[in-house]
mmCIF file of C-alpha atoms in Angstrom:
data_model
loop_
_atom_site.group_PDB
_atom_site.id
_atom_site.type_symbol
_atom_site.label_atom_id
_atom_site.label_comp_id
_atom_site.label_asym_id
_atom_site.label_seq_id
_atom_site.Cartn_x
_atom_site.Cartn_y
_atom_site.Cartn_z
ATOM 1 C CA MET G 9 -55.227 -222.617 -22.012
ATOM 2 C CA ALA G 10 -57.859 -223.299 -24.612
ATOM 3 C CA GLY G 11 -60.041 -226.408 -24.693
ATOM 4 C CA LEU G 12 -62.072 -228.375 -22.215
ATOM 5 C CA HIS G 13 -60.669 -229.082 -18.766
ATOM 6 C CA TYR G 14 -61.954 -231.620 -16.302
ATOM 7 C CA ASP G 15 -60.733 -232.161 -12.732
ATOM 8 C CA SER G 16 -61.179 -235.944 -12.772
ATOM 9 C CA LEU G 17 -62.140 -238.810 -15.094
ATOM 10 C CA ALA G 18 -65.544 -238.944 -13.408
ATOM 11 C CA ASP G 19 -66.360 -235.517 -14.864
ATOM 12 C CA LEU G 20 -65.943 -236.802 -18.441
ATOM 13 C CA PRO G 21 -68.818 -238.213 -20.500
ATOM 14 C CA ALA G 22 -69.052 -242.045 -20.421
ATOM 15 C CA ASN G 23 -67.553 -242.649 -23.875
ATOM 16 C CA MET G 24 -64.624 -240.324 -23.151
ATOM 17 C CA GLN G 25 -64.065 -242.036 -19.760
ATOM 18 C CA LYS G 26 -63.552 -245.395 -21.510
ATOM 19 C CA GLN G 27 -61.184 -243.862 -24.054
ATOM 20 C CA ALA G 28 -59.130 -242.048 -21.367
ATOM 21 C CA ALA G 29 -58.982 -245.130 -19.126
ATOM 22 C CA ALA G 30 -57.762 -247.271 -22.036
ATOM 23 C CA LYS G 31 -55.123 -244.684 -22.923
ATOM 24 C CA LEU G 32 -53.923 -244.427 -19.314
ATOM 25 C CA CYS G 33 -53.659 -248.203 -19.057
ATOM 26 C CA GLY G 34 -51.673 -248.359 -22.311
ATOM 27 C CA GLU G 35 -54.312 -250.481 -24.016
ATOM 28 C CA LYS G 36 -55.213 -250.040 -27.628
ATOM 29 C CA GLN G 37 -58.740 -248.835 -28.171
ATOM 30 C CA ALA G 38 -60.853 -251.655 -29.490
ATOM 31 C CA VAL G 39 -61.996 -250.849 -32.972
ATOM 32 C CA ALA G 40 -65.409 -252.232 -33.806
ATOM 33 C CA ALA G 41 -65.294 -254.473 -36.847
ATOM 34 C CA LYS G 42 -67.238 -252.911 -39.677
ATOM 35 C CA ARG G 43 -69.954 -255.177 -41.013
ATOM 36 C CA SER G 44 -70.120 -255.650 -44.749
ATOM 37 C CA LYS G 45 -73.152 -254.417 -46.629
ATOM 38 C CA TYR G 46 -74.463 -257.925 -47.419
ATOM 39 C CA ASN G 47 -72.985 -259.738 -44.368
ATOM 40 C CA ASN G 48 -70.493 -261.519 -46.612
ATOM 41 C CA ILE G 49 -67.127 -262.746 -45.372
ATOM 42 C CA LYS G 50 -64.075 -262.267 -47.605
ATOM 43 C CA GLU G 51 -62.132 -265.417 -48.393
ATOM 44 C CA THR G 52 -58.756 -266.041 -50.018
ATOM 45 C CA VAL G 53 -58.123 -268.905 -52.446
ATOM 46 C CA SER G 54 -54.793 -269.254 -54.290
ATOM 47 C CA ASP G 55 -53.752 -265.755 -53.169
ATOM 48 C CA ILE G 56 -56.930 -264.262 -54.683
ATOM 49 C CA VAL G 57 -59.263 -262.420 -52.303
ATOM 50 C CA PHE G 58 -62.941 -263.006 -53.055
ATOM 51 C CA ASP G 59 -65.804 -260.864 -51.770
ATOM 52 C CA SER G 60 -67.669 -263.873 -50.360
ATOM 53 C CA LYS G 61 -67.256 -267.520 -49.419
ATOM 54 C CA LYS G 62 -69.789 -268.428 -52.103
ATOM 55 C CA GLU G 63 -67.701 -266.732 -54.804
ATOM 56 C CA ALA G 64 -64.533 -268.455 -53.541
ATOM 57 C CA ARG G 65 -66.268 -271.870 -53.645
ATOM 58 C CA ARG G 66 -67.462 -271.193 -57.186
ATOM 59 C CA TYR G 67 -63.917 -270.252 -58.245
ATOM 60 C CA SER G 68 -62.550 -273.536 -56.844
ATOM 61 C CA TYR G 69 -65.301 -275.433 -58.651
ATOM 62 C CA LEU G 70 -64.590 -273.697 -61.960
ATOM 63 C CA MET G 71 -60.836 -274.272 -61.551
ATOM 64 C CA ARG G 72 -61.544 -278.026 -61.309
ATOM 65 C CA ALA G 73 -63.543 -277.714 -64.541
ATOM 66 C CA VAL G 74 -60.565 -275.955 -66.182
ATOM 67 C CA GLU G 75 -58.163 -278.663 -64.965
ATOM 68 C CA GLN G 76 -60.458 -281.376 -66.344
ATOM 69 C CA GLY G 77 -60.760 -279.573 -69.681
ATOM 70 C CA ILE G 78 -64.492 -278.885 -69.523
ATOM 71 C CA ILE G 79 -64.131 -275.104 -69.710
ATOM 72 C CA CYS G 80 -61.324 -272.834 -70.850
ATOM 73 C CA ASP G 81 -60.277 -269.182 -70.763
ATOM 74 C CA LEU G 82 -61.584 -268.606 -67.219
ATOM 75 C CA ARG G 83 -61.419 -264.900 -66.320
ATOM 76 C CA LEU G 84 -62.227 -263.118 -63.082
ATOM 77 C CA GLN G 85 -63.791 -259.655 -62.772
ATOM 78 C CA HIS G 86 -64.192 -259.210 -66.532
ATOM 79 C CA ASP G 87 -65.455 -255.710 -67.451
ATOM 80 C CA PHE G 88 -68.203 -255.107 -70.012
ATOM 81 C CA THR G 89 -68.982 -251.586 -71.231
ATOM 82 C CA LEU G 90 -72.742 -251.216 -71.481
ATOM 83 C CA GLN G 91 -72.692 -247.578 -72.585
ATOM 84 C CA GLU G 92 -69.675 -245.554 -73.639
ATOM 85 C CA ALA G 93 -68.803 -242.290 -71.907
ATOM 86 C CA TYR G 94 -69.894 -239.139 -73.692
ATOM 87 C CA THR G 95 -69.963 -235.369 -73.380
ATOM 88 C CA LYS G 96 -73.245 -233.439 -73.312
ATOM 89 C CA PRO G 97 -73.627 -230.314 -75.492
ATOM 90 C CA ASP G 98 -73.129 -228.132 -72.397
ATOM 91 C CA GLY G 99 -69.706 -229.745 -71.809
ATOM 92 C CA GLU G 100 -70.710 -232.004 -68.907
ATOM 93 C CA ARG G 101 -68.931 -235.362 -69.057
ATOM 94 C CA VAL G 102 -71.065 -238.483 -68.495
ATOM 95 C CA ARG G 103 -69.207 -241.570 -67.310
ATOM 96 C CA ALA G 104 -69.493 -244.932 -69.029
ATOM 97 C CA ILE G 105 -71.795 -247.597 -67.596
ATOM 98 C CA ARG G 106 -69.923 -250.815 -66.893
ATOM 99 C CA TYR G 107 -70.804 -254.280 -65.653
ATOM 100 C CA LYS G 108 -68.153 -256.369 -63.906
ATOM 101 C CA ALA G 109 -68.821 -260.113 -64.082
ATOM 102 C CA ASP G 110 -67.501 -262.417 -61.374
ATOM 103 C CA PHE G 111 -66.458 -265.078 -63.914
ATOM 104 C CA THR G 112 -66.391 -265.506 -67.683
ATOM 105 C CA TYR G 113 -65.284 -268.620 -69.564
ATOM 106 C CA LEU G 114 -65.722 -270.682 -72.722
ATOM 107 C CA VAL G 115 -67.033 -274.244 -72.866
ATOM 108 C CA ASP G 116 -64.761 -276.642 -74.762
ATOM 109 C CA GLN G 117 -66.630 -278.031 -77.794
ATOM 110 C CA ASP G 118 -64.860 -281.389 -77.706
ATOM 111 C CA VAL G 119 -65.579 -282.149 -74.067
ATOM 112 C CA ARG G 120 -68.944 -283.939 -74.309
ATOM 113 C CA PRO G 121 -67.610 -287.350 -75.482
ATOM 114 C CA THR G 122 -64.824 -287.165 -72.901
ATOM 115 C CA ILE G 123 -67.255 -286.477 -70.066
ATOM 116 C CA LEU G 124 -69.743 -289.171 -71.084
ATOM 117 C CA ASN G 125 -66.979 -291.795 -71.301
ATOM 118 C CA ASN G 126 -65.436 -290.876 -67.925
ATOM 119 C CA LYS G 127 -67.687 -291.439 -64.895
ATOM 120 C CA LYS G 128 -65.280 -289.455 -62.671
ATOM 121 C CA PHE G 129 -66.301 -286.302 -64.548
ATOM 122 C CA LEU G 130 -69.936 -287.049 -63.852
ATOM 123 C CA LEU G 131 -69.249 -287.427 -60.125
ATOM 124 C CA ASP G 132 -67.123 -284.274 -59.797
ATOM 125 C CA PHE G 133 -69.715 -281.821 -61.126
ATOM 126 C CA SER G 134 -73.385 -281.132 -60.529
ATOM 127 C CA ALA G 135 -75.945 -282.389 -63.031
ATOM 128 C CA ALA G 136 -77.225 -278.824 -63.492
ATOM 129 C CA ASP G 137 -73.750 -277.598 -64.457
ATOM 130 C CA LEU G 138 -73.134 -280.512 -66.828
ATOM 131 C CA ASP G 139 -76.527 -279.976 -68.509
ATOM 132 C CA PHE G 140 -75.778 -276.260 -68.833
ATOM 133 C CA TRP G 141 -72.283 -276.867 -70.237
ATOM 134 C CA PHE G 142 -73.643 -279.439 -72.723
ATOM 135 C CA SER G 143 -76.254 -276.921 -73.871
ATOM 136 C CA CYS G 144 -73.618 -274.338 -74.801
ATOM 137 C CA LEU G 145 -71.076 -276.393 -76.694
ATOM 138 C CA ASP G 146 -70.886 -273.726 -79.371
ATOM 139 C CA ALA G 147 -68.052 -272.227 -77.271
ATOM 140 C CA ARG G 148 -69.926 -269.011 -76.641
ATOM 141 C CA LEU G 149 -68.869 -266.796 -73.799
ATOM 142 C CA ILE G 150 -70.460 -267.728 -70.466
ATOM 143 C CA VAL G 151 -70.911 -264.862 -67.987
ATOM 144 C CA GLU G 152 -71.448 -265.878 -64.352
ATOM 145 C CA ASP G 153 -72.259 -263.876 -61.266
ATOM 146 C CA THR G 154 -72.586 -265.264 -57.739
ATOM 147 C CA LYS G 155 -75.782 -263.827 -56.347
ATOM 148 C CA THR G 156 -77.922 -263.999 -53.240
ATOM 149 C CA ARG G 157 -81.332 -262.445 -52.751
ATOM 150 C CA GLY G 158 -79.744 -259.396 -51.111
ATOM 151 C CA THR G 159 -77.272 -258.753 -53.912
ATOM 152 C CA LYS G 160 -79.907 -258.696 -56.659
ATOM 153 C CA THR G 161 -80.223 -254.934 -56.441
ATOM 154 C CA LYS G 162 -82.189 -252.664 -58.781
ATOM 155 C CA VAL G 163 -78.923 -251.488 -60.357
ATOM 156 C CA TYR G 164 -77.852 -255.107 -60.966
ATOM 157 C CA ILE G 165 -81.218 -255.945 -62.569
ATOM 158 C CA ILE G 166 -80.927 -252.952 -64.932
ATOM 159 C CA LYS G 167 -77.358 -253.903 -65.884
ATOM 160 C CA LYS G 168 -78.446 -257.511 -66.439
ATOM 161 C CA LYS G 169 -81.114 -256.283 -68.885
ATOM 162 C CA LEU G 170 -78.556 -254.107 -70.673
ATOM 163 C CA MET G 171 -76.228 -257.119 -70.939
ATOM 164 C CA GLU G 172 -79.065 -259.198 -72.445
ATOM 165 C CA ASP G 173 -79.698 -256.375 -74.928
ATOM 166 C CA GLN G 174 -76.070 -256.716 -76.056
ATOM 167 C CA GLY G 175 -76.459 -260.492 -76.477
ATOM 168 C CA TYR G 176 -74.951 -261.719 -73.203
ATOM 169 C CA GLU G 177 -76.850 -263.893 -70.760
ATOM 170 C CA ILE G 178 -75.763 -263.684 -67.129
ATOM 171 C CA ARG G 179 -75.861 -267.026 -65.363
ATOM 172 C CA GLU G 180 -76.553 -266.497 -61.673
ATOM 173 C CA VAL G 181 -75.095 -269.121 -59.338
#
């Protein structure tokens, strides 16, 4: 017969001994949980799986703003093409460069008087968000990305600059 043959479990290497013992006992081998790259924990809100708890919290916050009429047209994972795909003269295909925003939305132009006359609005949202939303009442597109120090990679920084070159400002939360 081909293969390795051992007379007893004691002859096996340590890691193989554990595996064989677990198999003989009918136990499932424990699979080590794979850590995520940035130590984030996925979270589900309204049947939507988010990459982090921070992103899920931000979604809940923005949904309250939609319900209260402060923002509209909230979109998740909106794609922006920063450079179109092309073919080099030698026939090699170069893929497009894309940026995927966590959230995009519009600020409702008529919301300022409503907010100022309703103190509940002022209590529900942070002063920084209200100031930001008031500053962009021209209903321009707001692009948001939930970021931590670890997720501000070199690639992200380059894509952020390319987005600014196309006239979009990424708001990091």
